[in-house]
Amino acid sequence: MECCVRQGHWPQRISANRVRHRPQTIIRLPIGRWALTGVLDYHEFVRTIIEPFRIKSVEPLRHTTSEQREQYLKDAGYNLFQLRAVNILLDLLTDSGTSAMSTEQWAAVMRGDESYAGSESYYRLEAVTADLMGFRHVIPAHQGRAAERILFTVLCKPGDIVPNNTHFDTTRANIEFRGAQAIDLPIPEAADTQSRIPFKGNMDIAALERLIEAEGAARIPLVMITVTNNSGGVQPVSLANIEAARAVTARGKIPLYLDACRFAENAWFIKCQEPGYADWSPKQIAQKMFSLVDGCTFSAKKDAFANIGGLLCTNDDRLAEQETHLLILTEGFPTYGGLAGRDLDAIAVGLTEVLQPEYLEYRIASTAYLGRHIADHGVPIVEPPGGHAIYIDAGRMLPHISRGQFPGQALAVELYRHAGVRSVEIGSVMFGEHAHHELLRLAIPRRVYTQSHIDYLVEAILTTVRTAFAASRSSRRLSSYGTSARGSAPW
Ligand SMILES: Cc1ncc(COP(=O)(O)O)c(C=O)c1O
């Protein structure tokens, strides 16, 4: 059947098994558009993957004129964090806390039990996490970085080393705040934004072994793996890589943790790309991921569709006791940990919904659709398209703008000026001299924007690139962007 569709003919036969599994590929539909063919095969004749939800409550978008946007940019000092959200048409600053909650989540919000101690909401969340993650202790926190602060305060001391495939900003900051050292160990292939290998978010296991050998296990209180690897271009991590890290850390008796913010999106990549898992459900894959580690930190603002919340999980009773003592100081009693009961219920429902295959198929296809469409027109993206965002390699695309003139920020400003789209620079504005690349990130909030928004975005990016930059390659205007945008908060 795939062959037929590739050639633009309709298939002749309807399969008896309506939901089949097959590898995900990109095809050109008979109507001339690119689409991802699903791993799931619900329909025999119509191959376009659709949003697996319908809309019950809408929030209007506000169109602005280019004169207005020019003024808003000036008022914000060209720092897109300083824009008022109402003046943005499509907001791709972050996927964190920006999800649309479902009817079931809003219903759960109304069920929230706001008891100070022993809330039913906590026990509902605990039941879901016990089934999915299987950890003995689940400690709620107000968001991911609060869980990180508690974990590293208890586990790290000055002089310690924490390896990760790539630390997220807040993870690194919390480790360094304890006087410990955060070391990134991405695989070497990750340095090339254009290489198209699967599981480019993996940890370099040989480098991990060398580090443990050189520094000694006693200096390494834990090893972390971030799934998906957000700061490493949103790339997924394979189960084989987690298993290999497990084997190495077990030899040195070092706890292995997941930064599990986007565990479900990572599970989908494993299902589609790692041999042996095509017939596993995303939940089974996620369960296996969690079974390989001793604990995790989790921001519920990503793969739980919640607008706030986090979790700190462990199998270690003594550690959990120390963590809950610290939790009480700044977050709250262990059965609510800085959240309202209603938030705990929203997270519990979100953790179940996020693993639905139809949702994950659409989610990853939608991101890839954006990435492929702009890449096919010559916009260099970090390849291959990842889970929750597309990164444009602004340094490569705009070689006439030097690092010191912030190509990523120049592109971000032009995209807002031309199309009202907010994105974010990930390069020298954000990391100063530590920046490896000059990137622009387009993060896609979950269940918020439709296919036509994505099509608008493709057109907006392509016209911005063609008009703004072609017309003003040598314009001095471009070089001034970004100078006042330093010091933005991590998201
Ligand atoms: C990989 C990763 N870890 C940790 C965090 C921190 O989570 P939070 O924003 O809930 O504090 C983030 C947030 O974006 C993240 O992407």
Short mmCIF file of C-alpha atoms and ligand atoms in Angstrom, two decimals:
data_model
loop_
_atom_site.label_atom_id
_atom_site.label_comp_id
_atom_site.label_asym_id
_atom_site.label_seq_id
_atom_site.Cartn_x
_atom_site.Cartn_y
_atom_site.Cartn_z
CA MET A 1 0.00 0.00 0.00
CA GLU A 2 2.81 2.37 0.84
CA CYS A 3 4.13 1.93 -2.67
CA CYS A 4 0.75 2.81 -4.16
CA VAL A 5 0.49 6.02 -2.19
CA ARG A 6 4.05 6.98 -3.01
CA GLN A 7 3.19 6.80 -6.69
CA GLY A 8 -0.01 8.75 -6.22
CA HIS A 9 -2.47 5.86 -6.77
CA TRP A 10 -5.08 4.67 -4.36
CA PRO A 11 -4.67 1.25 -2.80
CA GLN A 12 -6.93 -1.50 -4.12
CA ARG A 13 -7.49 -3.54 -1.03
CA ILE A 14 -8.57 -2.85 2.55
CA SER A 15 -6.53 -4.71 5.10
CA ALA A 16 -8.46 -6.82 7.61
CA ASN A 17 -6.27 -5.52 10.40
CA ARG A 18 -7.11 -1.81 10.57
CA VAL A 19 -4.46 -0.86 13.07
CA ARG A 20 -1.15 -2.11 11.81
CA HIS A 21 2.38 -1.10 12.62
CA ARG A 22 4.95 -0.11 10.05
CA PRO A 23 7.99 2.09 9.85
CA GLN A 24 7.42 5.84 9.75
CA THR A 25 8.40 7.45 6.45
CA ILE A 26 7.86 10.73 4.72
CA ILE A 27 5.83 10.55 1.54
CA ARG A 28 4.40 13.00 -0.97
CA LEU A 29 0.61 12.73 -0.95
CA PRO A 30 -1.41 12.65 -4.19
CA ILE A 31 -2.46 16.23 -3.42
CA GLY A 32 1.17 17.29 -3.60
CA ARG A 33 1.97 17.86 0.04
CA TRP A 34 4.51 16.09 2.16
CA ALA A 35 3.18 14.01 5.03
CA LEU A 36 4.52 11.53 7.49
CA THR A 37 2.98 8.12 7.06
CA GLY A 38 2.07 6.73 10.39
CA VAL A 39 3.41 3.92 12.40
CA LEU A 40 -0.26 3.49 13.19
CA ASP A 41 -2.49 2.65 10.29
CA TYR A 42 -6.05 3.58 11.15
CA HIS A 43 -7.27 4.53 7.71
CA GLU A 44 -6.58 2.79 4.47
CA PHE A 45 -7.31 5.65 2.08
CA VAL A 46 -6.52 8.88 3.87
CA ARG A 47 -2.91 9.09 4.95
CA THR A 48 -2.72 12.57 6.47
CA ILE A 49 -2.11 12.46 10.20
CA ILE A 50 -4.57 14.76 11.96
CA GLU A 51 -4.71 16.37 15.40
CA PRO A 52 -6.29 13.58 17.51
CA PHE A 53 -8.60 16.00 19.34
CA ARG A 54 -11.28 18.53 18.62
CA ILE A 55 -11.52 22.00 20.11
CA LYS A 56 -14.01 22.89 22.81
CA SER A 57 -12.66 26.15 24.18
CA VAL A 58 -10.76 28.68 22.10
CA GLU A 59 -8.47 31.59 22.88
CA PRO A 60 -8.36 34.34 20.24
CA LEU A 61 -5.08 35.27 18.60
CA ARG A 62 -4.38 38.95 18.06
CA HIS A 63 -3.02 40.12 14.73
CA THR A 64 -0.79 43.17 14.90
CA THR A 65 0.52 45.44 12.16
CA SER A 66 4.18 45.58 11.24
CA GLU A 67 4.33 49.16 12.58
CA GLN A 68 2.98 47.97 15.92
CA ARG A 69 5.45 45.10 16.06
CA GLU A 70 8.32 47.45 15.27
CA GLN A 71 7.27 49.58 18.24
CA TYR A 72 6.87 46.57 20.55
CA LEU A 73 10.36 45.43 19.60
CA LYS A 74 11.81 48.83 20.38
CA ASP A 75 9.96 48.97 23.71
CA ALA A 76 11.29 45.50 24.56
CA GLY A 77 14.88 46.47 23.72
CA TYR A 78 14.79 43.67 21.09
CA ASN A 79 14.58 41.16 23.94
CA LEU A 80 11.68 38.88 23.03
CA PHE A 81 11.26 37.84 26.68
CA GLN A 82 10.18 41.42 27.33
CA LEU A 83 7.29 41.34 24.84
CA ARG A 84 3.76 41.23 26.19
CA ALA A 85 2.28 37.86 25.23
CA VAL A 86 -0.90 39.48 23.91
CA ASN A 87 1.14 41.04 21.12
CA ILE A 88 2.38 37.68 19.83
CA LEU A 89 0.56 35.71 17.15
CA LEU A 90 2.28 32.32 17.54
CA ASP A 91 4.32 31.87 20.69
CA LEU A 92 7.07 29.28 20.27
CA LEU A 93 9.24 30.46 23.13
CA THR A 94 8.76 27.19 24.99
CA ASP A 95 6.80 23.95 25.24
CA SER A 96 7.00 24.16 29.04
CA GLY A 97 3.76 24.82 30.92
CA THR A 98 2.12 25.99 27.70
CA SER A 99 0.10 22.84 26.88
CA ALA A 100 -3.64 22.83 26.35
CA MET A 101 -5.25 20.69 29.03
CA SER A 102 -7.93 18.20 28.03
CA THR A 103 -11.55 17.98 29.14
CA GLU A 104 -10.54 15.08 31.40
CA GLN A 105 -7.80 17.17 32.97
CA TRP A 106 -10.17 20.08 33.64
CA ALA A 107 -12.67 17.62 35.10
CA ALA A 108 -9.88 16.28 37.32
CA VAL A 109 -9.08 19.84 38.41
CA MET A 110 -12.60 20.07 39.81
CA ARG A 111 -12.05 16.78 41.70
CA GLY A 112 -8.89 18.15 43.32
CA ASP A 113 -8.71 17.48 47.05
CA GLU A 114 -7.11 20.47 48.75
CA SER A 115 -6.49 18.79 52.12
CA TYR A 116 -3.17 19.85 53.60
CA ALA A 117 -2.11 16.28 54.36
CA GLY A 118 -3.19 12.95 52.89
CA SER A 119 -5.02 14.47 49.92
CA GLU A 120 -6.83 12.02 47.65
CA SER A 121 -5.29 13.89 44.70
CA TYR A 122 -1.86 12.75 45.88
CA TYR A 123 -2.96 9.13 46.09
CA ARG A 124 -4.45 9.29 42.59
CA LEU A 125 -1.13 10.66 41.27
CA GLU A 126 0.82 8.07 43.24
CA ALA A 127 -1.25 5.25 41.69
CA VAL A 128 -0.51 6.50 38.15
CA THR A 129 3.21 6.98 38.79
CA ALA A 130 3.52 3.62 40.57
CA ASP A 131 2.10 1.91 37.48
CA LEU A 132 4.13 3.93 34.96
CA MET A 133 7.41 4.65 36.72
CA GLY A 134 7.46 2.05 39.47
CA PHE A 135 9.48 4.10 41.98
CA ARG A 136 8.95 3.52 45.72
CA HIS A 137 8.90 7.25 46.49
CA VAL A 138 7.22 10.00 44.47
CA ILE A 139 7.75 13.49 45.86
CA PRO A 140 5.78 16.33 44.26
CA ALA A 141 7.45 19.70 43.73
CA HIS A 142 6.24 22.93 42.17
CA GLN A 143 8.28 22.33 38.99
CA GLY A 144 11.28 20.42 37.64
CA ARG A 145 13.99 22.73 38.95
CA ALA A 146 12.61 22.47 42.51
CA ALA A 147 12.99 18.69 42.30
CA GLU A 148 16.55 19.21 40.98
CA ARG A 149 17.46 21.57 43.80
CA ILE A 150 16.33 19.07 46.44
CA LEU A 151 18.06 16.13 44.73
CA PHE A 152 21.42 17.87 44.29
CA THR A 153 21.32 19.48 47.74
CA VAL A 154 20.99 16.03 49.28
CA LEU A 155 23.33 14.10 46.95
CA CYS A 156 26.10 16.53 45.94
CA LYS A 157 28.92 18.18 47.81
CA PRO A 158 31.63 20.57 46.61
CA GLY A 159 34.12 18.82 44.32
CA ASP A 160 31.65 16.18 43.12
CA ILE A 161 31.03 15.51 39.44
CA VAL A 162 27.68 14.86 37.76
CA PRO A 163 27.80 13.51 34.17
CA ASN A 164 24.78 13.85 31.86
CA ASN A 165 24.28 13.38 28.11
CA THR A 166 23.62 17.14 28.13
CA HIS A 167 22.57 19.09 31.21
CA PHE A 168 19.61 21.38 30.90
CA ASP A 169 20.41 24.92 32.15
CA THR A 170 18.60 24.60 35.50
CA THR A 171 20.11 21.16 36.11
CA ARG A 172 23.60 22.50 35.53
CA ALA A 173 22.91 25.60 37.65
CA ASN A 174 21.62 23.55 40.59
CA ILE A 175 24.67 21.27 40.48
CA GLU A 176 27.11 24.18 40.23
CA PHE A 177 25.27 25.98 43.03
CA ARG A 178 26.29 23.05 45.29
CA GLY A 179 29.93 23.53 44.26
CA ALA A 180 29.87 20.37 42.12
CA GLN A 181 30.79 20.10 38.45
CA ALA A 182 28.28 19.32 35.69
CA ILE A 183 29.89 17.46 32.79
CA ASP A 184 28.18 16.92 29.42
CA LEU A 185 28.98 13.65 27.64
CA PRO A 186 27.06 13.72 24.33
CA ILE A 187 28.10 11.33 21.57
CA PRO A 188 30.64 12.95 19.19
CA GLU A 189 28.15 12.85 16.26
CA ALA A 190 25.95 15.34 18.14
CA ALA A 191 28.46 18.12 17.40
CA ASP A 192 27.52 18.05 13.70
CA THR A 193 24.11 19.72 13.38
CA GLN A 194 23.67 18.18 9.91
CA SER A 195 24.30 14.50 10.68
CA ARG A 196 21.05 12.54 10.44
CA ILE A 197 21.64 9.58 12.70
CA PRO A 198 18.91 8.26 14.99
CA PHE A 199 19.34 8.67 18.76
CA LYS A 200 21.72 11.57 18.42
CA GLY A 201 20.83 12.46 22.03
CA ASN A 202 22.67 9.41 23.40
CA MET A 203 25.33 9.59 26.08
CA ASP A 204 28.92 8.75 25.12
CA ILE A 205 29.26 5.57 27.20
CA ALA A 206 32.98 5.13 26.52
CA ALA A 207 33.56 8.70 27.74
CA LEU A 208 31.49 7.93 30.86
CA GLU A 209 33.67 4.88 31.59
CA ARG A 210 36.82 6.96 31.13
CA LEU A 211 35.48 9.67 33.45
CA ILE A 212 34.63 7.19 36.21
CA GLU A 213 38.04 5.55 35.80
CA ALA A 214 39.86 8.89 35.93
CA GLU A 215 37.91 10.59 38.73
CA GLY A 216 36.78 7.59 40.78
CA ALA A 217 33.20 6.53 41.51
CA ALA A 218 33.32 8.16 44.96
CA ARG A 219 33.33 11.63 43.37
CA ILE A 220 30.29 10.87 41.22
CA PRO A 221 27.10 10.84 43.35
CA LEU A 222 24.87 10.13 40.34
CA VAL A 223 24.81 9.93 36.55
CA MET A 224 21.87 11.53 34.71
CA ILE A 225 20.42 10.96 31.26
CA THR A 226 18.08 13.62 29.85
CA VAL A 227 15.25 12.28 27.67
CA THR A 228 14.80 13.69 25.17
CA ASN A 229 18.09 15.57 25.09
CA ASN A 230 16.69 19.11 25.08
CA SER A 231 19.92 21.09 25.13
CA GLY A 232 21.41 18.60 22.67
CA GLY A 233 19.02 19.58 19.86
CA VAL A 234 15.91 17.79 21.22
CA GLN A 235 17.34 14.46 20.11
CA PRO A 236 16.12 11.14 21.56
CA VAL A 237 18.05 8.56 23.58
CA SER A 238 17.85 4.83 22.81
CA LEU A 239 16.97 2.13 25.32
CA ALA A 240 20.26 0.44 24.41
CA ASN A 241 22.08 3.58 25.53
CA ILE A 242 20.24 3.70 28.88
CA GLU A 243 20.99 -0.02 29.34
CA ALA A 244 24.67 0.56 28.61
CA ALA A 245 24.79 3.44 31.10
CA ARG A 246 23.04 1.18 33.62
CA ALA A 247 25.74 -1.49 33.20
CA VAL A 248 28.57 1.03 33.66
CA THR A 249 27.02 2.79 36.68
CA ALA A 250 26.11 -0.52 38.33
CA ARG A 251 29.79 -1.57 38.23
CA GLY A 252 30.73 1.61 40.09
CA LYS A 253 27.61 1.43 42.35
CA ILE A 254 26.61 4.89 41.10
CA PRO A 255 22.89 5.74 41.02
CA LEU A 256 21.53 6.36 37.51
CA TYR A 257 18.79 8.99 37.12
CA LEU A 258 16.60 10.15 34.28
CA ASP A 259 15.74 13.78 33.66
CA ALA A 260 12.42 12.49 32.38
CA CYS A 261 10.73 15.72 31.21
CA ARG A 262 9.93 14.33 27.76
CA PHE A 263 9.89 10.60 28.47
CA ALA A 264 6.82 9.94 26.29
CA GLU A 265 8.21 11.66 23.19
CA ASN A 266 11.44 9.72 23.74
CA ALA A 267 9.46 6.47 24.02
CA TRP A 268 7.83 7.18 20.66
CA PHE A 269 11.21 7.58 18.95
CA ILE A 270 12.27 4.25 20.47
CA LYS A 271 9.13 2.58 19.13
CA CYS A 272 9.69 3.98 15.65
CA GLN A 273 13.45 3.74 15.33
CA GLU A 274 15.00 1.23 17.73
CA PRO A 275 15.01 -2.38 16.50
CA GLY A 276 12.85 -4.69 18.60
CA TYR A 277 10.33 -2.18 19.96
CA ALA A 278 7.92 -1.58 17.06
CA ASP A 279 5.24 -3.74 18.67
CA TRP A 280 5.65 -2.30 22.15
CA SER A 281 3.21 0.35 23.38
CA PRO A 282 4.70 3.72 24.37
CA LYS A 283 3.72 2.91 27.95
CA GLN A 284 5.61 -0.41 27.91
CA ILE A 285 8.67 1.36 26.53
CA ALA A 286 8.40 4.11 29.14
CA GLN A 287 8.06 1.49 31.88
CA LYS A 288 11.25 -0.16 30.64
CA MET A 289 13.06 3.19 30.58
CA PHE A 290 12.10 3.87 34.20
CA SER A 291 12.90 0.31 35.29
CA LEU A 292 16.54 0.82 34.28
CA VAL A 293 17.15 3.77 36.62
CA ASP A 294 17.25 4.45 40.36
CA GLY A 295 15.23 7.64 40.26
CA CYS A 296 14.20 10.61 38.17
CA THR A 297 13.42 14.30 38.14
CA PHE A 298 10.41 15.31 36.11
CA SER A 299 8.87 18.59 35.02
CA ALA A 300 5.14 17.99 34.61
CA LYS A 301 5.04 21.13 32.46
CA LYS A 302 6.12 19.06 29.46
CA ASP A 303 4.98 15.46 29.00
CA ALA A 304 2.13 15.67 31.51
CA PHE A 305 0.32 18.54 29.74
CA ALA A 306 0.21 20.42 33.07
CA ASN A 307 0.71 24.14 33.41
CA ILE A 308 2.77 23.67 36.58
CA GLY A 309 4.32 20.83 38.59
CA GLY A 310 7.27 18.52 39.01
CA LEU A 311 8.26 15.21 40.60
CA LEU A 312 11.30 13.78 42.34
CA CYS A 313 11.32 9.98 42.42
CA THR A 314 13.62 7.44 44.01
CA ASN A 315 13.81 3.85 45.20
CA ASP A 316 16.16 4.77 48.05
CA ASP A 317 14.30 5.00 51.40
CA ARG A 318 17.01 6.93 53.23
CA LEU A 319 17.40 9.43 50.42
CA ALA A 320 13.63 9.92 50.22
CA GLU A 321 13.54 10.73 53.92
CA GLN A 322 16.24 13.40 53.55
CA GLU A 323 14.52 14.79 50.46
CA THR A 324 11.12 15.08 52.13
CA HIS A 325 12.71 16.92 55.07
CA LEU A 326 14.10 19.47 52.65
CA LEU A 327 10.84 19.55 50.72
CA ILE A 328 8.96 20.70 53.81
CA LEU A 329 11.31 23.70 54.19
CA THR A 330 10.52 25.26 50.81
CA GLU A 331 7.87 23.30 48.90
CA GLY A 332 5.38 21.95 51.41
CA PHE A 333 4.05 18.78 53.01
CA PRO A 334 5.06 15.59 51.12
CA THR A 335 1.53 14.91 49.83
CA TYR A 336 1.33 18.22 47.98
CA GLY A 337 4.91 19.56 47.63
CA GLY A 338 4.22 23.11 46.50
CA LEU A 339 1.22 22.23 44.34
CA ALA A 340 -2.53 22.49 44.77
CA GLY A 341 -4.40 19.18 44.91
CA ARG A 342 -6.01 20.11 41.60
CA ASP A 343 -2.55 20.32 39.97
CA LEU A 344 -1.72 16.81 41.19
CA ASP A 345 -4.90 15.52 39.58
CA ALA A 346 -4.18 17.30 36.28
CA ILE A 347 -0.73 15.70 36.22
CA ALA A 348 -2.12 12.24 36.95
CA VAL A 349 -4.50 12.46 33.99
CA GLY A 350 -1.86 14.05 31.74
CA LEU A 351 0.61 11.24 32.41
CA THR A 352 -1.93 8.79 31.07
CA GLU A 353 -3.02 10.86 28.04
CA VAL A 354 0.51 11.61 26.87
CA LEU A 355 1.17 7.94 26.17
CA GLN A 356 -1.70 7.54 23.71
CA PRO A 357 -0.15 6.36 20.42
CA GLU A 358 -2.40 8.61 18.27
CA TYR A 359 -1.25 11.65 20.21
CA LEU A 360 2.46 10.78 20.03
CA GLU A 361 2.27 9.92 16.35
CA TYR A 362 0.66 13.29 15.57
CA ARG A 363 3.01 15.16 17.90
CA ILE A 364 6.25 13.87 16.40
CA ALA A 365 4.86 14.03 12.84
CA SER A 366 3.87 17.66 13.32
CA THR A 367 7.35 18.65 14.48
CA ALA A 368 8.96 16.71 11.63
CA TYR A 369 6.57 18.32 9.13
CA LEU A 370 7.74 21.77 10.18
CA GLY A 371 11.39 20.72 10.12
CA ARG A 372 11.29 18.99 6.73
CA HIS A 373 9.32 21.73 5.03
CA ILE A 374 11.76 24.47 5.97
CA ALA A 375 14.83 22.25 5.51
CA ASP A 376 13.66 21.25 2.03
CA HIS A 377 13.70 24.95 1.13
CA GLY A 378 17.27 25.36 2.26
CA VAL A 379 16.85 26.46 5.87
CA PRO A 380 19.47 24.50 7.80
CA ILE A 381 17.91 22.83 10.82
CA VAL A 382 19.49 20.66 13.48
CA GLU A 383 18.99 17.26 11.90
CA PRO A 384 17.07 15.10 12.24
CA PRO A 385 13.91 16.85 13.50
CA GLY A 386 13.48 16.13 17.20
CA GLY A 387 10.56 15.85 19.58
CA HIS A 388 9.27 19.15 20.88
CA ALA A 389 11.13 21.73 18.82
CA ILE A 390 12.94 22.54 15.62
CA TYR A 391 16.25 24.30 15.85
CA ILE A 392 17.41 26.48 12.96
CA ASP A 393 21.18 26.68 12.61
CA ALA A 394 21.27 30.47 12.29
CA GLY A 395 25.07 30.58 12.31
CA ARG A 396 25.18 28.36 9.24
CA MET A 397 22.28 30.12 7.52
CA LEU A 398 23.54 33.66 8.06
CA PRO A 399 27.33 33.43 7.71
CA HIS A 400 27.52 37.17 7.03
CA ILE A 401 26.42 37.86 10.62
CA SER A 402 29.29 37.15 12.98
CA ARG A 403 28.90 35.42 16.35
CA GLY A 404 29.37 38.73 18.13
CA GLN A 405 26.45 40.13 16.16
CA PHE A 406 24.15 37.31 17.29
CA PRO A 407 22.73 35.59 14.17
CA GLY A 408 20.17 33.60 16.19
CA GLN A 409 18.85 36.72 17.87
CA ALA A 410 18.77 38.60 14.55
CA LEU A 411 16.64 35.81 13.08
CA ALA A 412 14.36 35.70 16.13
CA VAL A 413 13.77 39.46 15.89
CA GLU A 414 13.10 39.31 12.15
CA LEU A 415 10.65 36.44 12.59
CA TYR A 416 8.67 38.49 15.10
CA ARG A 417 8.91 41.65 13.03
CA HIS A 418 7.70 39.93 9.85
CA ALA A 419 5.18 37.41 11.16
CA GLY A 420 4.45 37.99 14.86
CA VAL A 421 6.12 34.68 15.78
CA ARG A 422 8.11 34.49 19.01
CA SER A 423 11.00 32.04 19.06
CA VAL A 424 14.17 32.02 21.12
CA GLU A 425 17.89 32.34 20.51
CA ILE A 426 20.05 29.50 21.82
CA GLY A 427 23.56 30.69 21.19
CA SER A 428 25.90 33.49 22.19
CA VAL A 429 23.13 35.67 23.63
CA MET A 430 22.17 32.86 25.98
CA PHE A 431 25.49 31.17 26.71
CA GLY A 432 28.05 33.87 25.93
CA GLU A 433 31.44 32.43 25.08
CA HIS A 434 30.25 28.90 26.10
CA ALA A 435 27.88 28.69 23.11
CA HIS A 436 28.66 25.76 20.77
CA HIS A 437 26.28 26.86 18.00
CA GLU A 438 24.21 29.89 17.03
CA LEU A 439 20.70 28.44 17.00
CA LEU A 440 17.11 29.59 16.95
CA ARG A 441 14.63 27.31 18.72
CA LEU A 442 11.00 26.95 17.68
CA ALA A 443 9.37 25.03 20.55
CA ILE A 444 5.90 23.67 19.85
CA PRO A 445 3.41 23.85 22.74
CA ARG A 446 1.41 20.63 23.10
CA ARG A 447 -2.12 20.45 21.60
CA VAL A 448 -2.19 24.26 21.18
CA TYR A 449 -1.59 25.02 17.51
CA THR A 450 -3.22 23.39 14.50
CA GLN A 451 -1.84 22.31 11.15
CA SER A 452 -2.73 25.67 9.59
CA HIS A 453 -0.67 27.40 12.28
CA ILE A 454 2.25 25.17 11.33
CA ASP A 455 1.71 25.96 7.64
CA TYR A 456 1.65 29.68 8.50
CA LEU A 457 4.91 29.15 10.37
CA VAL A 458 6.58 27.43 7.42
CA GLU A 459 5.56 30.30 5.14
CA ALA A 460 6.57 32.90 7.74
CA ILE A 461 10.04 31.41 8.14
CA LEU A 462 10.62 31.08 4.41
CA THR A 463 9.44 34.60 3.60
CA THR A 464 11.39 36.09 6.51
CA VAL A 465 14.53 34.41 5.28
CA ARG A 466 13.92 35.40 1.66
CA THR A 467 12.86 38.99 2.20
CA ALA A 468 14.46 40.28 5.39
CA PHE A 469 17.85 38.71 4.98
CA ALA A 470 18.18 38.80 1.22
CA ALA A 471 17.33 42.50 1.24
CA SER A 472 19.57 43.48 4.08
CA ARG A 473 22.51 41.12 4.20
CA SER A 474 24.86 43.92 4.87
CA SER A 475 22.44 46.06 6.80
CA ARG A 476 23.89 47.43 10.00
CA ARG A 477 20.40 47.03 11.49
CA LEU A 478 20.93 43.28 11.80
CA SER A 479 24.07 43.64 13.81
CA SER A 480 22.46 45.60 16.61
CA TYR A 481 19.89 42.96 17.59
CA GLY A 482 20.45 40.96 20.69
CA THR A 483 22.70 43.34 22.53
CA SER A 484 20.07 43.99 25.19
CA ALA A 485 18.68 40.47 25.33
CA ARG A 486 21.22 38.91 27.69
CA GLY A 487 20.19 37.40 30.97
CA SER A 488 16.97 35.73 29.84
CA ALA A 489 15.62 33.09 32.18
CA PRO A 490 15.79 29.38 31.30
CA TRP A 491 12.43 27.79 30.35
C1 LIG B 1 15.39 18.82 30.15
C2 LIG B 1 14.83 19.74 31.19
N1 LIG B 1 15.12 19.52 32.49
C3 LIG B 1 14.63 20.32 33.46
C4 LIG B 1 13.82 21.40 33.16
C5 LIG B 1 13.31 22.28 34.27
O1 LIG B 1 11.94 22.12 34.46
P1 LIG B 1 11.03 23.33 35.01
O2 LIG B 1 10.97 24.35 33.96
O3 LIG B 1 9.71 22.69 35.31
O4 LIG B 1 11.69 23.84 36.24
C6 LIG B 1 13.51 21.67 31.82
C7 LIG B 1 12.65 22.82 31.46
O5 LIG B 1 12.51 23.19 30.32
C8 LIG B 1 14.03 20.81 30.82
O6 LIG B 1 13.75 21.00 29.50
#
